[in-house]
XYZ file of C-alpha atoms in Angstrom:
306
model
C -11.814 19.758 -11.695
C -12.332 17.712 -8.470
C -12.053 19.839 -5.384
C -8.463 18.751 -3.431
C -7.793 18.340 0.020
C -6.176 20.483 2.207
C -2.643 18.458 0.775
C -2.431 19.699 -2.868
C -0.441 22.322 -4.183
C -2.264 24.302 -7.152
C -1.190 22.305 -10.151
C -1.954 18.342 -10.006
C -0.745 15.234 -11.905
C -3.449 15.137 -14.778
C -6.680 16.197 -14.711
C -6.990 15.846 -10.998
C -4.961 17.958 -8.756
C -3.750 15.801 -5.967
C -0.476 17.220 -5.013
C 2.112 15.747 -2.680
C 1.677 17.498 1.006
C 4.038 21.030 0.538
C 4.382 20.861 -2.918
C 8.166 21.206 -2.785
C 9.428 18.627 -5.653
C 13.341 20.017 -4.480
C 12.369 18.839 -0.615
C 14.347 16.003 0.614
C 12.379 13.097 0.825
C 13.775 12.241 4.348
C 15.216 13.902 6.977
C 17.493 11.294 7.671
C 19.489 11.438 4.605
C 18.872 14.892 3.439
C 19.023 15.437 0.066
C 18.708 11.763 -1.140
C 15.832 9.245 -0.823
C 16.377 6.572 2.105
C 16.973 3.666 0.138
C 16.232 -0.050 2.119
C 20.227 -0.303 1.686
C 20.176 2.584 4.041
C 18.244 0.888 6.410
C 19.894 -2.223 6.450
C 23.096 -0.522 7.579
C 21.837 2.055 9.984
C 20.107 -1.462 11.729
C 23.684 -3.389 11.440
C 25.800 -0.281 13.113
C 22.822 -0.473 15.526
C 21.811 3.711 14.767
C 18.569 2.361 13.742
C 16.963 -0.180 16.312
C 12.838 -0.256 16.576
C 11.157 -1.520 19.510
C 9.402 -5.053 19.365
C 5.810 -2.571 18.795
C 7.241 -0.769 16.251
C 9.077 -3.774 14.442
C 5.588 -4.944 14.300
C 3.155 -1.881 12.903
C 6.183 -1.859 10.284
C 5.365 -5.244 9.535
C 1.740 -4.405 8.877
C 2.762 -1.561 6.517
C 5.675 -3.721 4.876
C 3.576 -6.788 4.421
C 0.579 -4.441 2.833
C 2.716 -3.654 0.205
C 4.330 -6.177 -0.360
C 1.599 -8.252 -1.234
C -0.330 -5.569 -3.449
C 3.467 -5.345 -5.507
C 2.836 -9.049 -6.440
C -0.996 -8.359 -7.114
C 0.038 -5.993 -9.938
C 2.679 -7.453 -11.650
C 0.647 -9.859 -12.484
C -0.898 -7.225 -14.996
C 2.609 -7.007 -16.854
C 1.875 -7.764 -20.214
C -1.869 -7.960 -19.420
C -2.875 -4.684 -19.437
C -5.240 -3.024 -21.886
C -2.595 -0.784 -23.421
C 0.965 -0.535 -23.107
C 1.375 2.088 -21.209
C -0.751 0.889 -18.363
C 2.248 -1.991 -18.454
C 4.413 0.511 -17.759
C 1.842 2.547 -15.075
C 0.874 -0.816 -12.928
C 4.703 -2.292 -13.394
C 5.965 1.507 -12.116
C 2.923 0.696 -9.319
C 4.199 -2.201 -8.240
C 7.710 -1.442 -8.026
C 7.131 1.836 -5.540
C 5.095 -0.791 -3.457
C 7.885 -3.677 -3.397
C 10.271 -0.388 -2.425
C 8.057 0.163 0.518
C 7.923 -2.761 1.273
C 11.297 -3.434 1.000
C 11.974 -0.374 3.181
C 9.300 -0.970 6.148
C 10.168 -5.265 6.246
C 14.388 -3.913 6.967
C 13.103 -1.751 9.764
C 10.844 -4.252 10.965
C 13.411 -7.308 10.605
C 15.722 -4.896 13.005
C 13.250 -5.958 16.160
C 11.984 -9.051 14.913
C 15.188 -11.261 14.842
C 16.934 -12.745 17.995
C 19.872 -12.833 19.707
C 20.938 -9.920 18.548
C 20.396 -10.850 14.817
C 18.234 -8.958 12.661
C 16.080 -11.056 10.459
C 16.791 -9.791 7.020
C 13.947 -8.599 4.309
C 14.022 -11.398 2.649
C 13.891 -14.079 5.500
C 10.338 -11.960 6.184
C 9.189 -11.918 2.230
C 10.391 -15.580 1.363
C 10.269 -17.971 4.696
C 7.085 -16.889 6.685
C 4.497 -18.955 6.577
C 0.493 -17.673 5.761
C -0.442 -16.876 9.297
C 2.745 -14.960 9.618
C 1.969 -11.956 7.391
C -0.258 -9.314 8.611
C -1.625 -7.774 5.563
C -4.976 -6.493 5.264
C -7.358 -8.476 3.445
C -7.998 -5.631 0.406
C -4.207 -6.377 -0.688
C -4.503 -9.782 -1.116
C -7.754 -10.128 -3.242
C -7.892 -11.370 -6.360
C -6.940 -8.980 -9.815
C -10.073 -9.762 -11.404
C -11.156 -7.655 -14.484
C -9.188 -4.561 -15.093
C -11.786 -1.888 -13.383
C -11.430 -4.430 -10.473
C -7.738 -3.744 -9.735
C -8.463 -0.164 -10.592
C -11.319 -0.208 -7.654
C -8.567 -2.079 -5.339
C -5.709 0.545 -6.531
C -7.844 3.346 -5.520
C -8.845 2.592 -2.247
C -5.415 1.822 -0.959
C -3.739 4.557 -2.099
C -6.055 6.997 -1.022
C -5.804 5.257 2.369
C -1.730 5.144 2.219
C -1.823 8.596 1.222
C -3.493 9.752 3.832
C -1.784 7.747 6.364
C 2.018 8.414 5.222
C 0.761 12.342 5.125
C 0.577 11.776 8.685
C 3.370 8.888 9.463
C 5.954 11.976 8.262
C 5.795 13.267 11.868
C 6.178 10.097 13.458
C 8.110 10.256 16.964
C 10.223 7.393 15.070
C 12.684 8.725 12.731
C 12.754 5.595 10.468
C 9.304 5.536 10.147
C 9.172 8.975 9.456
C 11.400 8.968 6.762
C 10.401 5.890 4.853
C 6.799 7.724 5.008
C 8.167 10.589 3.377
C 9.703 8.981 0.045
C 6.128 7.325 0.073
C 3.978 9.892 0.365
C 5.002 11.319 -3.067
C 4.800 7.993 -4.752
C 1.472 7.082 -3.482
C 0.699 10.477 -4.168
C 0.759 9.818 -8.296
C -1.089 6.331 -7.665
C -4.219 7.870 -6.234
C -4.166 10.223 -9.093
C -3.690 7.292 -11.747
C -6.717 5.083 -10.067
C -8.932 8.194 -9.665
C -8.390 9.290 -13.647
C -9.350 5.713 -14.789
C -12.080 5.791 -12.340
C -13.484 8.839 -14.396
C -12.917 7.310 -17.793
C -14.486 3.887 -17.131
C -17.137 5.332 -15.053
C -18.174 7.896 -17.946
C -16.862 5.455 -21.336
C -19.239 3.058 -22.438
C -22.519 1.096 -20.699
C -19.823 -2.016 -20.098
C -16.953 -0.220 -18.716
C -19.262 1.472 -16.386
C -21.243 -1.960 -15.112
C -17.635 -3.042 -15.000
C -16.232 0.053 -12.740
C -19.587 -0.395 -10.318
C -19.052 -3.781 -10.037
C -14.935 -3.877 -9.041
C -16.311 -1.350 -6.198
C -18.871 -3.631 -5.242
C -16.191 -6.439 -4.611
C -13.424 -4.599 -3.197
C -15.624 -1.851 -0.760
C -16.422 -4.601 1.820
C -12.334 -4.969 2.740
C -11.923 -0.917 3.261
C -13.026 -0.930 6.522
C -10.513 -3.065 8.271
C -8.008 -0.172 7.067
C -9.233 1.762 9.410
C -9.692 -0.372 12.474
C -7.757 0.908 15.619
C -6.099 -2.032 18.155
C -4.333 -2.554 21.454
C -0.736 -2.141 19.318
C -1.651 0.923 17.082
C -3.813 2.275 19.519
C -0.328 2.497 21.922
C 2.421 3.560 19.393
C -0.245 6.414 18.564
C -0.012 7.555 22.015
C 3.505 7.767 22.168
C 3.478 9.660 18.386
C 5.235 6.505 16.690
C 2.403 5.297 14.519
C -1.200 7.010 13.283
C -4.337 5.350 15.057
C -6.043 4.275 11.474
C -9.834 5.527 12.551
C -8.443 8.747 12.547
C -7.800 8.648 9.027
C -11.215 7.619 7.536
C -13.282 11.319 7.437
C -10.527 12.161 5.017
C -10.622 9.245 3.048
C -14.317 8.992 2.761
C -14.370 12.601 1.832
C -12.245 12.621 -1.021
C -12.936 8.772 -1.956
C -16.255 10.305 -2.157
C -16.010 13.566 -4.354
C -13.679 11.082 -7.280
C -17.240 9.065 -7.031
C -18.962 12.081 -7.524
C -17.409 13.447 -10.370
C -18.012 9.909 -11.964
C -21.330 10.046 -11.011
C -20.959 6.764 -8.910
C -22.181 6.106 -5.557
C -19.970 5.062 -2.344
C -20.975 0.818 -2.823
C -23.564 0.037 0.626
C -21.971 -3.424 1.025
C -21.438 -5.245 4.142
C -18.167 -5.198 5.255
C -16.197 -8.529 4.915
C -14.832 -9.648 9.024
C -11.196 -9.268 8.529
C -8.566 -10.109 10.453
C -5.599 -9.386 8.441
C -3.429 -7.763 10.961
C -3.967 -11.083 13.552
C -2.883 -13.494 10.666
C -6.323 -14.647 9.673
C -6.352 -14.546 5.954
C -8.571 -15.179 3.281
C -8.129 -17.825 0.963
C -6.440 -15.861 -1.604
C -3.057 -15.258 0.538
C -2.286 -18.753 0.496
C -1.914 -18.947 -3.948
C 0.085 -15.325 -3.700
C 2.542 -16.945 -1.091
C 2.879 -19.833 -2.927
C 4.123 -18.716 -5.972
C 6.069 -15.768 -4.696
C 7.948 -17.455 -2.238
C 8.537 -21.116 -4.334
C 12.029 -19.902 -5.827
C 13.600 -18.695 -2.696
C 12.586 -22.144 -0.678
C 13.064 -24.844 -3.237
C 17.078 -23.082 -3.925
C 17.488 -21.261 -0.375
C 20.091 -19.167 -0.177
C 20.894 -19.038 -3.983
C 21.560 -15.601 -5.301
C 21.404 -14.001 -8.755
């Protein structure tokens, strides 16, 4: 078994023990709504009876973390019905919809200090009717699927990165945040353990599933490192214990990142690391197709509902 971190309780999900921080599956998953899971519904009317209003700052590093998943959530269902077996369907469909729930979640919050005159801009006004240099996603959500060991190399750098920041976004000075981070945490939680199990069987099945697992590292490692790249806005909300300054996160990730490679007998990929510029709105040229078809129903019928 892979050593844990300092996070998992003594039985895991599979043959990797990666349990959720505390280990208590009866916990409530937010301390907002104790005893239920903060649903974006919740959200939406905490913001309207004006209990839940974030700061223009805050509206924005919930952007970042709502437009992250959002993006990856259309990235993988893409896979429905394309999958190698039928359960990993179900797995990367499951995937995706805890990401479009963050997303949902973090893009309500966000819309809260983002509208004007006094009018929050609503989830879908942020998903559907911002244009390509509006979205501040990192570039590792928005690359292409490629093969299958590709998305699984994409899959498990993010959500050993979102673990390990909504492990620490739970004790955010901003309740909201806090909360949302804490229904995460255990869903993310599962999707590090799914990538990091087909990580091991690729690496160690045959010659071509393990040229196949080396290479989807090789394309996705160069986007990692503008995860953890600390700015002005980050950089502030971290000082005031709203957000988690994302260099702070990286000896963890590279330490367990690095004992799943280990145990597959697969070194960390030396690539150069691709420029970035996600969180400014300077996108590679992938964003632009994803947009496009994700957003075509709600502009060519606006306002239609179903």
């Amino acid at each position: 078994m892979i050593p844990t971190d300092s996070h998992s309780s003594e039985t895991g999900h599979g043959d990797i023990s990666t349990g959720v921080a505390g280990g208590d599956g009866n916990a409530s998953a937010t301390r907002i709504t104790p005893g239920n899971a903060l649903r974006p519904e919740d959200i939406a009317l905490e913001v309207r009876t004006g209990t839940a209003k974030p700061s223009t700052d805050v509206a924005e590093y919930a952007l970042r973390l709502g437009d992250d998943a959002l993006i990856l959530a259309q990235r993988l269902g893409h896979w429905i019905s394309r999958a190698p077996e039928l359960e990993e369907d179900v797995a990367l469909g499951n995937i995706a919809l805890d990401q479009l729930g963050h997303a949902r979640s973090f893009l309500t919050y966000a819309g809260a200090g983002l509208g004007q005159d006094g009018v929050a801009k609503t989830e879908d006004e942020l998903a559907y009717f911002r244009g390509e240099h509006e979205f501040r996603s990192a570039h590792l959500f928005e690359q292409p699927n490629g093969d299958f060991a590709a998305t699984i190399a994409r899959q498990f750098a993010v959500s050993y990165y979102q673990f390990e920041l909504y492990s620490r976004l739970v004790e955010s000075a901003d309740p909201t945040l806090a909360a949302i981070s804490a229904k995460a945490v255990k869903e993310v939680d599962y999707h590090r353990d799914h990538s990091a199990q087909w990580i091991l069987r690729l690496a160690g099945g045959t010659d071509e599933s393990r040229r196949r697992m080396i290479h989807g590292l090789a394309l996705m490692w160069p986007y990692v490192g503008e995860l953890f790249e600390d700015d002005a806005l980050v950089t502030g909300l971290a000082e005031v214990g709203a957000a988690v300054a994302p260099s702070t996160l990286r000896d963890n990730f590279d330490r367990l990142t690095g004992e799943v490679l280990a145990a597959a007998e697969l070194e960390v990929p030396d690539v150069p690391a691709a420029l970035g510029g996600g969180r400014a709105g300077r996108h590679s040229e992938h964003l632009g197709y994803v947009l496009a078809e994700m957003q075509v129903l709600a502009r060519e019928f606006p306002g239609a509902s179903w």
